[in-house]
Structures are given as C-alpha cells and as structure tokens.
Amino acid sequence: MAVEIRVPQLAESISEATVGAWAVKAGEAVARDQLLVELETDKVTVEVNAPEAGTLSEILAATGATVQVGDLLGSLTAGAGAPAAKPAAAATPAAAPAAAPAPAAAPKAPAAAPAAGQALPAAAKLTAEKGVNVSGVAGSGKDGRVTKGDVMDLLASGGPAPAARPSVPAGPRSNAEREERQRMSKLRQVIARRLKEAQNTAALLTTFNEVDMSALMAARKQYVDGFEKKHGVRLGFMSFFVKACVQALKEFPAVNAEIEGDELVFKNYFNIGCAVSTPTGLVVPVIRDADQLSFAGIEKTISDLGKRARDGKLGIDELQGGSFSITNGGVFGSLMSTPIINPPQSAILGMHKIQDRPMAVNGQVVIRPMMYVALTYDHRIVDGREAVSFLVRVKECLEDPQRLLFEM
C-alpha cells in the first residue's frame, strides 16, 4: 500500500519550508517513526518521520527545494521493508530429499543505527562551516546521529581536528576565486526581512540610561550559592531584568501593546522574549506569563529555552506570542547599541557590558560597575515620556532590587 509523505502543518504564521538532506534514500527500508527528512522553516527545523514501516519508494522534493504546507515530499510502500514471515515446515517425509532452496536475497537491514559520525542536516551544515571532522563521533540524536549540539560541544572542547582544507595555489588570484557563496538559510532570510520590515514600518526611536549594578551584584553574590543549591539553577542577571521589565510594563502598558490595523491592542499578559544567538541565526524564545514566575522559575525557563535554541530543538509555539523582548549584547562585549524591535511588538530592551567607570556619588568620585541600557520603541504607539519613564523605572528596580520583592 502506497503512503504519501506530505509537508505537515507547520504553524499558523508559517506556510513554507526548505527541504533539508534526506536521511534515507529511495528504495531503503524504514521503521515506523524513523526520520526521513528535515524541513527548515524560518523559525525551527521540523522533522518528518515515516508514518508506517516499509520502503521509501520515491523522493519527489529534492534537498534545497522550497515546499508549501501539504506539498508531496515522496511516497512510502507500507510493509515492503518488513521481514517475511517464516514459512511453515513442509509435510515431506524425512527420507525424501528436499529440493535445494533458491538462495534467498539478503534482507535489508531495517533501520539499523547509522554509523558514528552520520550528521543530521543542521549538524552537517555547521561542520562544513567550521571545518570540523565528526567521523567516528557517537551522536546523541535519534539512532545515534550527530546533532548540532554535539558539534557545538566538540567545538567547545577542542574536539577533533578540523578537516583538511585544499591548499591555496601560489601566485596571484582574482577576487572571485577567493570568494565563497552560500545560500542564505530560511531563518536568515526571514531575519533579514523582518528587521527591514521593522525599519520600514515602525517609527523607531531609542532612549538610553545607565544602571549602577553595585546593589544587584552584591545581592547576587550573597545568594548565588544557596540559590543554586536549593533550586538547581544558577542565579543570573537576566531574571532581575525580566522582573524589572514586567514591573515597568505594568505601569506603562503602551510599551506592552501593538498596532493591529487601525487599533491599539493592549496586552494584559507579560510574555517576555529573550534573544538567543545560535549558529544559524538569532531566535527569540518566549518566557510565558513571566509575571507569575519566581526568580528560580525564570532562570530555569531561560536555561532550558537557551539550550534547546542552540540545539535547534525549540517548538514553533515557543517562538510566538511575545509581548516585549530583551536582548543582551553585553555577553559579546557590546558597550552600547540600538536594538531593533521584534514586530509586531512595540519595544525591546538592550542590555550591555558591565564596566567599571568613575561616577560622582554624594560629591565624591567613586568607581562603580555600570551598564548602559537602551530601549528602542515604536513612536507610533509609545510617546517619549512613556519610554523614558519606563526605562527609569527599570533602572530604579535594578539599582534597588528590594523594589522587585515589593513590586514598587
């Protein structure tokens, strides 16, 4: 029986995907739920698995092709790959010599675990970019395949030596020979389109302030060990920033709103997106109902979302529905920047590097750990007074963390 393999429903806002490398070839036997192919969308990678055990009879969508929801990817012959049932013993007298059976065709190995080093499409792309040799590596993915996370772990630990690169010929070369061309991933294309859309549509403006991190750093230092021992997660700065932003959003609801047609939509919930840099591009997983989470709950959610974002294992629903975003360029050393909003949201907070600077305090020059913070907002929704006041409230909550406990 032929079974069609079609592009599954991706998400309400996603209608197309790019076909990744097929994990099996036409004519190969597959087990039920075995990975057939990965589809790269503008947000996450979606696995398409075999609906039945059998044989992949044909592939209709080649690697790199753009497909729509419901398009036919290939077909599978159900049951064709299953081993044949053992025949019953023939009722032939023992004395009668049985005819020599025809040599049986060697059965296909049904969905045996692939050899170590066989990479999933996202991992293969990363190994090609970084020049890493993963042959012989036992992957943590399904059936032992090497995942993107495995490659990143190898890179972090020094891993296998990079694959040998072809030698550069001596003598001058034209610029074309020294250039590399690479097709933009679906994620990178959407990032580019959405950022340009934000610039073309929204009236973007950025306001700045600076935060004295002394009290926050002292509080964190005092409780970091006990916090980790009790909750099993490290206490970082992000949970304080999320809490401070939620408090400020409650006071200035326009910063938590969006434009829909000719209406302003004010959101009575606080879904905070936290930008995460991955090998394939920037993604913004969402901490849902952040106002209802404790510091430990926020830290655990951030840790889980960040890890799965870097491994390419986020679900589409985890990237949607944000009402406000936070991005931290400080982890890369940025001292100041003007972040771009994540449409249709109306604002985004930019965190930056903490740096000791001389400050005037009570008439004395003292050295304090300072951080510049930036709020980029859509001036069509948020007035300057609201934006500045919002950022001042965030500053006050961070410089006096006890305010967060009393929601002041």
CSV table of C-alpha atoms in Angstrom, one decimal:
chain,number,residue,atom,x,y,z
A,1,MET,CA,0.0,0.0,0.0
A,2,ALA,CA,1.4,3.4,-1.0
A,3,VAL,CA,1.5,6.0,1.7
A,4,GLU,CA,2.0,9.7,0.7
A,5,ILE,CA,4.6,11.8,2.6
A,6,ARG,CA,3.5,15.4,2.7
A,7,VAL,CA,4.7,18.6,4.3
A,8,PRO,CA,2.9,18.8,7.7
A,9,GLN,CA,1.1,21.8,9.2
A,10,LEU,CA,4.0,24.0,10.4
A,11,ALA,CA,2.3,26.8,12.3
A,12,GLU,CA,-0.3,29.4,11.7
A,13,SER,CA,2.2,32.0,10.5
A,14,ILE,CA,4.5,29.7,8.5
A,15,SER,CA,3.4,28.4,5.1
A,16,GLU,CA,6.7,27.2,3.5
A,17,ALA,CA,9.9,25.4,4.3
A,18,THR,CA,13.2,24.4,2.7
A,19,VAL,CA,13.9,20.7,2.3
A,20,GLY,CA,17.0,19.6,4.1
A,21,ALA,CA,19.1,16.5,3.4
A,22,TRP,CA,17.1,13.2,3.3
A,23,ALA,CA,18.2,10.8,6.0
A,24,VAL,CA,17.3,7.7,3.8
A,25,LYS,CA,17.5,7.0,0.1
A,26,ALA,CA,14.8,5.8,-2.3
A,27,GLY,CA,14.5,2.0,-2.0
A,28,GLU,CA,15.7,1.8,1.5
A,29,ALA,CA,13.7,0.1,4.3
A,30,VAL,CA,12.5,2.3,7.1
A,31,ALA,CA,10.9,1.7,10.5
A,32,ARG,CA,7.8,3.4,11.8
A,33,ASP,CA,8.6,7.0,13.1
A,34,GLN,CA,12.1,6.8,11.6
A,35,LEU,CA,13.4,10.2,10.5
A,36,LEU,CA,13.0,10.7,6.7
A,37,VAL,CA,13.9,14.3,6.1
A,38,GLU,CA,14.2,17.6,7.9
A,39,LEU,CA,12.4,20.8,6.9
A,40,GLU,CA,14.0,24.1,7.7
A,41,THR,CA,11.4,26.9,8.4
A,42,ASP,CA,12.0,30.5,9.3
A,43,LYS,CA,11.9,29.6,13.0
A,44,VAL,CA,12.8,26.0,13.7
A,45,THR,CA,13.7,22.7,12.0
A,46,VAL,CA,10.8,20.3,11.6
A,47,GLU,CA,11.4,16.5,11.4
A,48,VAL,CA,9.3,14.4,9.1
A,49,ASN,CA,9.1,10.8,10.2
A,50,ALA,CA,7.9,7.7,8.5
A,51,PRO,CA,4.1,7.2,9.2
A,52,GLU,CA,4.5,3.4,8.7
A,53,ALA,CA,7.2,0.8,8.4
A,54,GLY,CA,8.1,-0.1,4.9
A,55,THR,CA,10.2,1.1,2.0
A,56,LEU,CA,10.8,4.7,0.8
A,57,SER,CA,9.7,4.2,-2.8
A,58,GLU,CA,10.4,7.7,-4.2
A,59,ILE,CA,11.6,11.1,-3.3
A,60,LEU,CA,9.8,14.0,-5.1
A,61,ALA,CA,11.2,17.0,-3.2
A,62,ALA,CA,15.0,17.4,-3.6
A,63,THR,CA,17.2,18.9,-0.9
A,64,GLY,CA,17.1,22.7,-1.1
A,65,ALA,CA,13.7,22.8,-2.6
A,66,THR,CA,11.1,25.2,-1.2
A,67,VAL,CA,7.8,23.5,-0.4
A,68,GLN,CA,4.4,24.6,0.9
A,69,VAL,CA,2.3,23.0,3.6
A,70,GLY,CA,0.6,19.9,2.1
A,71,ASP,CA,3.1,19.5,-0.8
A,72,LEU,CA,4.1,15.9,-1.6
A,73,LEU,CA,7.6,15.1,-0.4
A,74,GLY,CA,7.7,11.5,-1.5
A,75,SER,CA,5.9,8.2,-1.1
A,76,LEU,CA,6.4,5.1,1.0
A,77,THR,CA,5.3,1.5,0.4
A,78,ALA,CA,4.0,0.3,3.7
A,79,GLY,CA,5.1,-3.2,4.8
A,80,ALA,CA,7.5,-3.7,1.9
A,81,GLY,CA,10.5,-3.4,4.2
A,82,ALA,CA,9.3,-5.8,6.9
A,83,PRO,CA,11.0,-9.2,7.1
A,84,ALA,CA,8.9,-12.0,5.6
A,85,ALA,CA,7.2,-14.4,8.0
A,86,LYS,CA,9.0,-17.8,8.5
A,87,PRO,CA,7.3,-20.5,6.3
A,88,ALA,CA,5.7,-23.5,8.0
A,89,ALA,CA,7.7,-26.7,7.8
A,90,ALA,CA,6.8,-28.8,4.7
A,91,ALA,CA,4.9,-32.1,5.2
A,92,THR,CA,7.6,-34.1,3.4
A,93,PRO,CA,8.8,-37.5,4.7
A,94,ALA,CA,12.1,-37.2,6.3
A,95,ALA,CA,13.6,-39.8,3.9
A,96,ALA,CA,12.7,-37.8,0.9
A,97,PRO,CA,15.4,-35.3,0.0
A,98,ALA,CA,14.1,-31.8,-0.2
A,99,ALA,CA,14.8,-29.7,-3.3
A,100,ALA,CA,17.6,-27.2,-2.7
A,101,PRO,CA,16.0,-23.9,-2.0
A,102,ALA,CA,16.8,-20.9,-4.2
A,103,PRO,CA,19.3,-18.6,-2.5
A,104,ALA,CA,17.4,-16.0,-0.5
A,105,ALA,CA,18.0,-12.4,-1.2
A,106,ALA,CA,19.9,-10.8,1.6
A,107,PRO,CA,17.3,-9.0,3.7
A,108,LYS,CA,17.7,-5.2,4.1
A,109,ALA,CA,18.8,-4.1,7.5
A,110,PRO,CA,15.6,-2.5,8.9
A,111,ALA,CA,16.5,0.9,10.3
A,112,ALA,CA,19.8,-0.1,11.9
A,113,ALA,CA,21.6,2.6,13.8
A,114,PRO,CA,23.7,4.6,11.4
A,115,ALA,CA,27.5,4.6,11.7
A,116,ALA,CA,29.0,7.0,14.1
A,117,GLY,CA,29.6,10.4,12.6
A,118,GLN,CA,26.5,10.5,10.4
A,119,ALA,CA,25.2,14.0,10.9
A,120,LEU,CA,21.7,15.5,10.7
A,121,PRO,CA,21.4,18.3,8.2
A,122,ALA,CA,21.8,21.2,10.6
A,123,ALA,CA,24.8,19.5,12.1
A,124,ALA,CA,26.3,18.8,8.7
A,125,LYS,CA,25.9,22.4,7.7
A,126,LEU,CA,27.7,23.5,10.9
A,127,THR,CA,30.6,21.0,10.4
A,128,ALA,CA,31.0,22.4,6.9
A,129,GLU,CA,31.1,26.0,8.1
A,130,LYS,CA,33.6,25.2,10.9
A,131,GLY,CA,35.7,22.6,9.1
A,132,VAL,CA,35.1,20.0,11.8
A,133,ASN,CA,35.6,16.3,11.2
A,134,VAL,CA,32.9,14.3,13.1
A,135,SER,CA,33.7,10.9,11.7
A,136,GLY,CA,33.7,8.3,14.5
A,137,VAL,CA,31.7,10.5,16.8
A,138,ALA,CA,28.8,8.8,18.5
A,139,GLY,CA,25.9,11.3,18.2
A,140,SER,CA,23.2,12.0,20.8
A,141,GLY,CA,20.4,12.3,18.3
A,142,LYS,CA,17.9,9.7,17.2
A,143,ASP,CA,19.6,6.4,16.0
A,144,GLY,CA,23.0,7.8,17.1
A,145,ARG,CA,23.1,10.6,14.6
A,146,VAL,CA,25.3,13.6,15.3
A,147,THR,CA,23.2,16.7,16.2
A,148,LYS,CA,24.1,20.4,16.1
A,149,GLY,CA,24.5,20.3,19.8
A,150,ASP,CA,27.1,17.5,19.5
A,151,VAL,CA,29.1,19.6,17.0
A,152,MET,CA,29.0,22.7,19.3
A,153,ASP,CA,30.2,20.5,22.2
A,154,LEU,CA,33.1,19.4,20.1
A,155,LEU,CA,34.0,22.9,19.2
A,156,ALA,CA,33.8,24.0,22.8
A,157,SER,CA,36.1,21.1,24.0
A,158,GLY,CA,38.6,21.4,21.2
A,159,GLY,CA,37.1,18.3,19.5
A,160,PRO,CA,38.6,16.5,16.5
A,161,ALA,CA,41.0,18.3,14.3
A,162,PRO,CA,39.4,20.4,11.5
A,163,ALA,CA,39.0,18.7,8.2
A,164,ALA,CA,41.9,19.3,5.9
A,165,ARG,CA,41.4,22.2,3.5
A,166,PRO,CA,42.7,22.3,0.0
A,167,SER,CA,46.0,24.1,-0.4
A,168,VAL,CA,46.0,27.6,-1.8
A,169,PRO,CA,47.8,27.7,-5.2
A,170,ALA,CA,50.8,30.0,-5.3
A,171,GLY,CA,50.6,33.3,-7.2
A,172,PRO,CA,48.0,36.0,-7.5
A,173,ARG,CA,44.3,35.1,-7.8
A,174,SER,CA,41.3,37.1,-8.9
A,175,ASN,CA,38.9,38.2,-6.2
A,176,ALA,CA,36.2,35.8,-7.5
A,177,GLU,CA,38.5,32.8,-6.7
A,178,ARG,CA,38.9,33.9,-3.2
A,179,GLU,CA,35.1,34.4,-2.5
A,180,GLU,CA,32.7,31.9,-1.2
A,181,ARG,CA,29.0,31.9,-2.0
A,182,GLN,CA,26.5,30.3,0.4
A,183,ARG,CA,22.7,30.2,0.0
A,184,MET,CA,21.0,32.1,2.8
A,185,SER,CA,19.2,29.8,5.2
A,186,LYS,CA,15.4,30.2,5.5
A,187,LEU,CA,16.0,31.5,9.0
A,188,ARG,CA,18.5,34.1,7.9
A,189,GLN,CA,16.2,35.3,5.0
A,190,VAL,CA,13.3,35.8,7.5
A,191,ILE,CA,15.5,37.6,10.0
A,192,ALA,CA,16.6,40.0,7.2
A,193,ARG,CA,13.1,40.5,6.0
A,194,ARG,CA,11.6,41.1,9.5
A,195,LEU,CA,14.3,43.5,10.6
A,196,LYS,CA,13.9,45.5,7.4
A,197,GLU,CA,10.2,45.4,7.8
A,198,ALA,CA,10.5,46.9,11.3
A,199,GLN,CA,12.7,49.7,10.0
A,200,ASN,CA,10.3,50.4,7.1
A,201,THR,CA,7.1,50.2,9.1
A,202,ALA,CA,7.7,51.3,12.7
A,203,ALA,CA,8.8,54.8,13.8
A,204,LEU,CA,11.9,53.6,15.7
A,205,LEU,CA,13.5,55.7,18.4
A,206,THR,CA,16.0,54.7,21.1
A,207,THR,CA,16.4,56.2,24.5
A,208,PHE,CA,19.4,55.4,26.8
A,209,ASN,CA,20.1,55.3,30.5
A,210,GLU,CA,22.8,53.7,32.8
A,211,VAL,CA,22.4,51.4,35.7
A,212,ASP,CA,24.6,51.2,38.7
A,213,MET,CA,24.9,47.4,39.2
A,214,SER,CA,26.5,47.6,42.6
A,215,ALA,CA,23.5,46.5,44.7
A,216,LEU,CA,22.4,43.9,42.2
A,217,MET,CA,25.8,42.3,42.0
A,218,ALA,CA,26.1,42.3,45.8
A,219,ALA,CA,22.7,40.6,46.2
A,220,ARG,CA,23.6,38.1,43.6
A,221,LYS,CA,27.0,37.3,45.2
A,222,GLN,CA,25.4,36.9,48.6
A,223,TYR,CA,22.8,34.4,47.5
A,224,VAL,CA,24.2,32.7,44.3
A,225,ASP,CA,25.5,29.6,46.0
A,226,GLY,CA,22.4,29.0,48.2
A,227,PHE,CA,20.1,29.7,45.3
A,228,GLU,CA,21.8,27.2,43.1
A,229,LYS,CA,21.9,24.6,45.9
A,230,LYS,CA,18.2,25.0,46.5
A,231,HIS,CA,16.8,25.4,43.0
A,232,GLY,CA,19.3,23.6,40.9
A,233,VAL,CA,19.9,26.5,38.6
A,234,ARG,CA,22.4,29.4,38.7
A,235,LEU,CA,21.2,32.8,39.6
A,236,GLY,CA,22.0,35.2,36.8
A,237,PHE,CA,21.2,38.8,36.0
A,238,MET,CA,18.5,38.1,33.4
A,239,SER,CA,15.8,37.1,35.9
A,240,PHE,CA,16.3,40.5,37.6
A,241,PHE,CA,15.9,42.3,34.3
A,242,VAL,CA,12.8,40.2,33.4
A,243,LYS,CA,11.2,41.1,36.7
A,244,ALA,CA,12.2,44.8,36.4
A,245,CYS,CA,10.7,44.9,32.9
A,246,VAL,CA,7.4,43.2,34.0
A,247,GLN,CA,7.1,45.8,36.8
A,248,ALA,CA,7.7,48.7,34.4
A,249,LEU,CA,5.3,47.2,31.8
A,250,LYS,CA,2.5,47.1,34.4
A,251,GLU,CA,3.0,50.8,34.9
A,252,PHE,CA,3.3,51.8,31.2
A,253,PRO,CA,1.0,49.4,29.3
A,254,ALA,CA,1.7,51.2,25.9
A,255,VAL,CA,5.1,49.6,25.9
A,256,ASN,CA,3.4,46.2,26.0
A,257,ALA,CA,1.0,47.0,23.2
A,258,GLU,CA,1.0,46.6,19.4
A,259,ILE,CA,-0.8,48.0,16.4
A,260,GLU,CA,-3.3,45.8,14.5
A,261,GLY,CA,-4.9,47.7,11.6
A,262,ASP,CA,-6.2,51.0,13.0
A,263,GLU,CA,-6.4,49.7,16.5
A,264,LEU,CA,-4.1,49.5,19.5
A,265,VAL,CA,-4.0,46.1,21.2
A,266,PHE,CA,-3.1,46.4,24.9
A,267,LYS,CA,-1.9,43.1,26.3
A,268,ASN,CA,-2.9,42.1,29.8
A,269,TYR,CA,-0.2,39.4,29.9
A,270,PHE,CA,3.6,39.5,30.0
A,271,ASN,CA,5.3,37.1,27.6
A,272,ILE,CA,8.9,38.2,27.6
A,273,GLY,CA,11.1,37.2,24.6
A,274,CYS,CA,14.8,36.7,25.3
A,275,ALA,CA,17.1,36.8,22.3
A,276,VAL,CA,19.4,33.8,21.9
A,277,SER,CA,22.3,33.7,19.4
A,278,THR,CA,22.5,30.3,17.6
A,279,PRO,CA,24.8,29.0,14.8
A,280,THR,CA,22.0,29.5,12.3
A,281,GLY,CA,20.9,33.0,13.5
A,282,LEU,CA,19.1,34.9,16.2
A,283,VAL,CA,15.9,33.4,17.7
A,284,VAL,CA,13.7,34.9,20.4
A,285,PRO,CA,12.1,32.2,22.6
A,286,VAL,CA,9.3,33.4,24.8
A,287,ILE,CA,9.0,33.2,28.6
A,288,ARG,CA,5.2,33.0,29.0
A,289,ASP,CA,3.4,34.7,31.9
A,290,ALA,CA,6.7,35.9,33.3
A,291,ASP,CA,4.8,37.9,36.0
A,292,GLN,CA,3.6,34.6,37.5
A,293,LEU,CA,7.1,33.1,37.7
A,294,SER,CA,9.6,33.2,40.6
A,295,PHE,CA,13.2,34.1,40.1
A,296,ALA,CA,14.0,30.4,40.0
A,297,GLY,CA,11.2,29.7,37.6
A,298,ILE,CA,12.5,32.4,35.2
A,299,GLU,CA,16.1,31.2,35.4
A,300,LYS,CA,15.1,27.6,34.8
A,301,THR,CA,13.0,28.6,31.8
A,302,ILE,CA,15.8,30.7,30.3
A,303,SER,CA,18.3,27.9,30.8
A,304,ASP,CA,16.0,25.4,29.1
A,305,LEU,CA,15.0,27.6,26.2
A,306,GLY,CA,18.6,28.8,25.6
A,307,LYS,CA,20.0,25.2,25.4
A,308,ARG,CA,17.2,24.0,23.2
A,309,ALA,CA,17.5,27.0,20.9
A,310,ARG,CA,21.2,26.4,20.4
A,311,ASP,CA,20.5,22.7,19.7
A,312,GLY,CA,17.7,23.6,17.2
A,313,LYS,CA,15.1,21.8,19.3
A,314,LEU,CA,12.6,24.6,20.0
A,315,GLY,CA,9.0,24.2,19.1
A,316,ILE,CA,7.4,26.7,16.9
A,317,ASP,CA,4.9,27.7,19.6
A,318,GLU,CA,7.8,28.6,21.9
A,319,LEU,CA,8.9,31.4,19.5
A,320,GLN,CA,5.5,33.0,19.1
A,321,GLY,CA,3.3,35.3,21.2
A,322,GLY,CA,5.9,37.5,22.8
A,323,SER,CA,4.7,41.0,24.0
A,324,PHE,CA,8.1,42.5,24.8
A,325,SER,CA,11.7,41.4,24.2
A,326,ILE,CA,15.1,41.7,25.9
A,327,THR,CA,18.5,41.3,24.1
A,328,ASN,CA,21.9,41.1,25.8
A,329,GLY,CA,24.7,42.3,23.6
A,330,GLY,CA,26.9,42.5,26.7
A,331,VAL,CA,27.7,38.8,26.6
A,332,PHE,CA,29.7,39.6,23.4
A,333,GLY,CA,31.3,42.7,24.9
A,334,SER,CA,29.0,45.4,23.5
A,335,LEU,CA,29.1,48.6,25.5
A,336,MET,CA,26.2,50.3,23.7
A,337,SER,CA,23.8,49.6,20.9
A,338,THR,CA,20.4,50.4,19.4
A,339,PRO,CA,18.4,47.1,19.2
A,340,ILE,CA,15.6,46.7,16.6
A,341,ILE,CA,12.1,45.7,17.8
A,342,ASN,CA,10.7,42.3,17.1
A,343,PRO,CA,7.5,43.1,15.1
A,344,PRO,CA,4.7,43.4,16.0
A,345,GLN,CA,6.0,44.3,19.4
A,346,SER,CA,6.4,47.9,20.3
A,347,ALA,CA,9.6,47.9,22.2
A,348,ILE,CA,12.8,46.0,23.1
A,349,LEU,CA,15.3,46.4,25.9
A,350,GLY,CA,19.0,46.2,25.2
A,351,MET,CA,21.4,45.1,27.9
A,352,HIS,CA,25.2,45.7,27.6
A,353,LYS,CA,28.5,45.0,29.2
A,354,ILE,CA,29.1,45.9,32.8
A,355,GLN,CA,32.1,48.1,33.1
A,356,ASP,CA,33.8,49.9,36.0
A,357,ARG,CA,33.6,53.7,35.5
A,358,PRO,CA,34.3,56.7,37.7
A,359,MET,CA,31.0,58.2,39.0
A,360,ALA,CA,30.1,61.2,41.1
A,361,VAL,CA,28.3,60.0,44.2
A,362,ASN,CA,27.5,62.4,47.0
A,363,GLY,CA,30.1,64.8,45.8
A,364,GLN,CA,32.8,62.1,45.7
A,365,VAL,CA,34.3,60.3,42.6
A,366,VAL,CA,34.0,56.6,43.1
A,367,ILE,CA,34.4,53.6,40.8
A,368,ARG,CA,31.1,51.7,40.2
A,369,PRO,CA,30.1,48.8,37.9
A,370,MET,CA,27.9,50.5,35.3
A,371,MET,CA,25.8,49.2,32.5
A,372,TYR,CA,24.2,51.2,29.7
A,373,VAL,CA,20.7,50.1,28.9
A,374,ALA,CA,18.8,51.0,25.7
A,375,LEU,CA,15.1,51.0,24.9
A,376,THR,CA,14.1,51.0,21.3
A,377,TYR,CA,10.4,51.7,20.8
A,378,ASP,CA,7.8,52.3,18.2
A,379,HIS,CA,7.0,56.0,18.4
A,380,ARG,CA,3.6,55.4,16.8
A,381,ILE,CA,2.5,53.7,20.0
A,382,VAL,CA,4.8,54.9,22.7
A,383,ASP,CA,5.4,58.5,23.5
A,384,GLY,CA,8.8,59.8,24.5
A,385,ARG,CA,7.6,60.5,28.1
A,386,GLU,CA,6.4,56.9,28.5
A,387,ALA,CA,9.6,55.4,27.0
A,388,VAL,CA,11.9,57.5,29.2
A,389,SER,CA,9.8,56.8,32.3
A,390,PHE,CA,9.7,53.1,31.5
A,391,LEU,CA,13.5,53.0,31.4
A,392,VAL,CA,13.8,55.0,34.6
A,393,ARG,CA,11.6,52.5,36.4
A,394,VAL,CA,13.7,49.6,35.1
A,395,LYS,CA,16.8,51.4,36.4
A,396,GLU,CA,15.3,52.0,39.8
A,397,CYS,CA,14.3,48.4,40.2
A,398,LEU,CA,17.8,47.2,39.3
A,399,GLU,CA,19.6,49.7,41.5
A,400,ASP,CA,17.4,48.8,44.4
A,401,PRO,CA,16.5,45.1,43.9
A,402,GLN,CA,14.3,45.1,47.0
A,403,ARG,CA,11.7,47.0,45.0
A,404,LEU,CA,11.1,43.9,43.0
A,405,LEU,CA,10.1,42.0,46.1
A,406,PHE,CA,7.5,44.6,47.0
A,407,GLU,CA,6.6,45.4,43.4
A,408,MET,CA,7.4,49.1,43.9
